[in-house]
């Protein structure tokens, strides 16, 4: 069932198993034996992140229940108000709020409520950077509420689960060692003002996105919950609020009714939340049939969509389907999303497979075609193919070859996790020498080649860098074997139909110098009137730096002039 | 060489011998090296049942190099004794003699000599007796003559302690007549020669049989890398199916082509520093197709083309950021954009196989760079059924026939489906690829006509290769830590042939 619905049943386990896996058997004693189902939910289905939503979604899918209708209601008494001051503009400008009135928690419901917030924080809220959720016991507070930003030293309150008051500065220090909260500190750290929400008595509700106040802490016994979401992405804040209230209004006295809250923006305009907007889309049934590759009646398609929580009916000329997109389905932003849901409900594996009639003539990418041909003949010439990394350290392409990094035109990576990924290679040689170093136990001689891309900066390209297809070969033995590498060059030129000699279109090698080569044992390769690379006997310093012990000669050319 | 005269003599002697003969004795008698006789025995054995040979090992005493010197020149102590004249010799001078040190102490303990410490020029050594019997030399000469048994156990072990004697194990053959014994064997030829062919002598000559159990000599050859052999086969499959290869020779890509053009929002986790390699230099793309960029921006931030959009503040700076491409879909986006500029629209089938880069945590199956295989079809009225049909043909060519499709989420395809195949070894369904129809929010801003659909699928090259060649650690396959023996030994890549038995890897 899960598979058809697009869910992945990851693992069936129990709390006991998890704890014993993570912490050893002793600690697992006394933990629950209840079977847990770990389910992977598609990353855009926020409505399936909690058990309430998942069960509701599957029940509707199996046509056991009708999708509930979520309603925003204005309270009989005074509406809760959240006033945003202009100081928040620079740090976290948006806030939305709502109230769950007369809710009845149990231990399981309460845990699920907390867990959903945590999952949303990790997921759509981008680790609280875009949106942070605060939930409060409304009965301990008195509105209207103010969302403002203040200097950290001016914020002082008793945070969640602490017994003492701290200033915001102190809290930031305390939470540096908190394994959970330390990941969120960077969002406001180093900002002159921190966001904070007060009630009319000056009680701190929360200091988003880090911590709530202890005063308004919710418990299993809380009856009225005030929910605020602050953030830098208004759309996402609204979605998050909608998800929470649609999921948990199930436990309110008036099921699926959510009490509205008013939010006043710094410009004086006021809005009512949650939005709980139902949107209507009209999609032609034949479009759905055409995109999926099925032939269903409009009525059947409407039925399929209804099972996917998208209440649909056939309207107009009988070919049009009107689909109501509930506030839980923020992932539906285009008709193609509706098409997918119809296909899922129909069952992907029930769709008839057909071959498109698209008639085309295939072409190879010329550079790859040449590469494939050359590879075959390099192996036929007795050389073995290596496959080395395109990323490497600066040292590999510069220091170890006796070059300064600035002379390489290499592109630099700004966020490498290790030195292995500092730059993109500008030459294939280091990779081959490292391959030899890792295979020193193999019988000599070692003859290796690689035909692959290197990268250099090039301001004539749109991104400021380009690849070149290089061919590199090395010969490693008790003697340098320059004549072998030279012979290989002659063979390559033969294969490329380039005659020897300086005449136009021919190739020659000319004495040259290179920091990687032994003095007097290096030549430049000129072909078709341009320099295409070098060959020679490697410098003993290079050999040593790559942890090798034998003489070695090498050849590296750009093959693009031969296209 | 050895099966010439020695073998012939051996056979003649064996004919005359009673029962058999010993190879070492024969060597001594003929005055040839024992190995020459052993060689003759072996070559005769190879001819069949002419002789029988039984391996025997005997222990024998032999002189060491020093022992041989003593047998020839006398023991050190005797040499010391003889070097002392009647009037004595200064001890310091005596010590400079070659045998001085060892010989002096031995001669002293034998009471052959004495030292006068009160002599005027320092200690002086005198003979005590007139003549000596050099027992050590005599004993060693006995051993040399093959009469070691005449010495007592104690005497032998004393000489061994002085490193003059060693006990060696000699492997000899006891040779006797075989069932087809004959002295009249002609020498067997090992190989056919040009002369034999021209003279016709091969007709009369016996040939030594080959040992067909031995391994042949592997040819000297170069080898292609297994992963790239698999790449060649995938290219072949796409070409057989009429797909044109896209240019992918640009590892550096702008965030625009890698993400924004694919309708992947700017806050998407894949665009995080933790997942993507950003560039410090060149940090930003220099040129972007600005008309198109504006359409992309509008689609993200406001919607359009029938879409609600993501409704966020889309930033050009973010799109300009250069990265190492995280998928080859960026190259597909460029190819589709180029296709969209060609009027009228012509249907296209594209593929690519090339490197992509992820700033991920590395483990036995994940590297920071890997190869992505991607197929794309753009035509009027393509359906999910078409996608599944193409996937079925594609995977059939890989030898995978049991397929299942699961709904999935990709930011740039809708509908999306993960492709599963039944793995016989693991006895479960495993994911083999990801696929879908590109979103209209990606295609329409490019300028593609509204009724054109683009289906696409992708998979990694490494995974099928590791399964194909039975490799568990990706580092043995990709990168400089490759096991070259594995490269040398890897078989042809025939994707639709039955997988062979699990391969054993050489020592890591």
Coordinates of N, CA, C and O in Angstrom, one line a residue, chain B residues 37 90 104 110 125 130 208 230 286 358 426-427 467 478:
Chain B
X37 N 72.2 -35.3 -12.7 CA 71.6 -36.6 -12.7 C 70.1 -36.5 -12.4 O 69.3 -37.1 -13.0
X90 N 107.0 -12.4 19.6 CA 106.3 -11.4 20.4 C 104.8 -11.6 20.3 O 104.3 -11.9 19.2
X104 N 95.6 -18.9 18.9 CA 96.4 -18.6 20.1 C 95.6 -19.3 21.3 O 96.2 -20.1 22.0
X110 N 95.4 -26.2 24.5 CA 96.1 -27.6 24.2 C 97.4 -27.7 24.9 O 98.1 -28.7 24.8
X125 N 105.8 -15.4 23.2 CA 105.2 -16.7 23.1 C 106.2 -17.7 22.7 O 107.0 -17.5 21.8
X130 N 107.7 -30.1 21.1 CA 108.4 -30.0 19.8 C 107.5 -30.2 18.6 O 107.7 -29.5 17.6
X208 N 57.7 -34.7 -27.1 CA 57.4 -34.7 -25.7 C 56.0 -34.2 -25.5 O 55.5 -33.3 -26.1
X230 N 32.0 -0.2 -18.9 CA 30.5 -0.2 -18.8 C 30.0 1.1 -19.4 O 28.9 1.1 -20.0
X286 N 29.9 34.8 -15.7 CA 30.1 36.1 -16.3 C 28.9 36.4 -17.1 O 28.4 37.6 -17.2
X358 N 29.4 16.0 -5.7 CA 28.6 16.3 -4.5 C 29.6 16.4 -3.3 O 30.4 15.6 -3.1
X426 N 19.7 -10.4 -3.8 CA 19.2 -9.8 -2.6 C 17.8 -10.2 -2.2 O 17.3 -10.0 -1.2
X427 N 17.1 -10.8 -3.2 CA 15.7 -11.3 -3.0 C 14.8 -10.1 -2.6 O 14.0 -10.2 -1.7
X467 N 28.0 -3.8 -9.1 CA 27.2 -5.0 -9.1 C 27.8 -6.0 -10.1 O 28.0 -7.2 -9.9
X478 N 37.1 3.4 -8.5 CA 37.3 4.7 -9.0 C 38.4 5.4 -8.2 O 38.4 5.3 -7.0

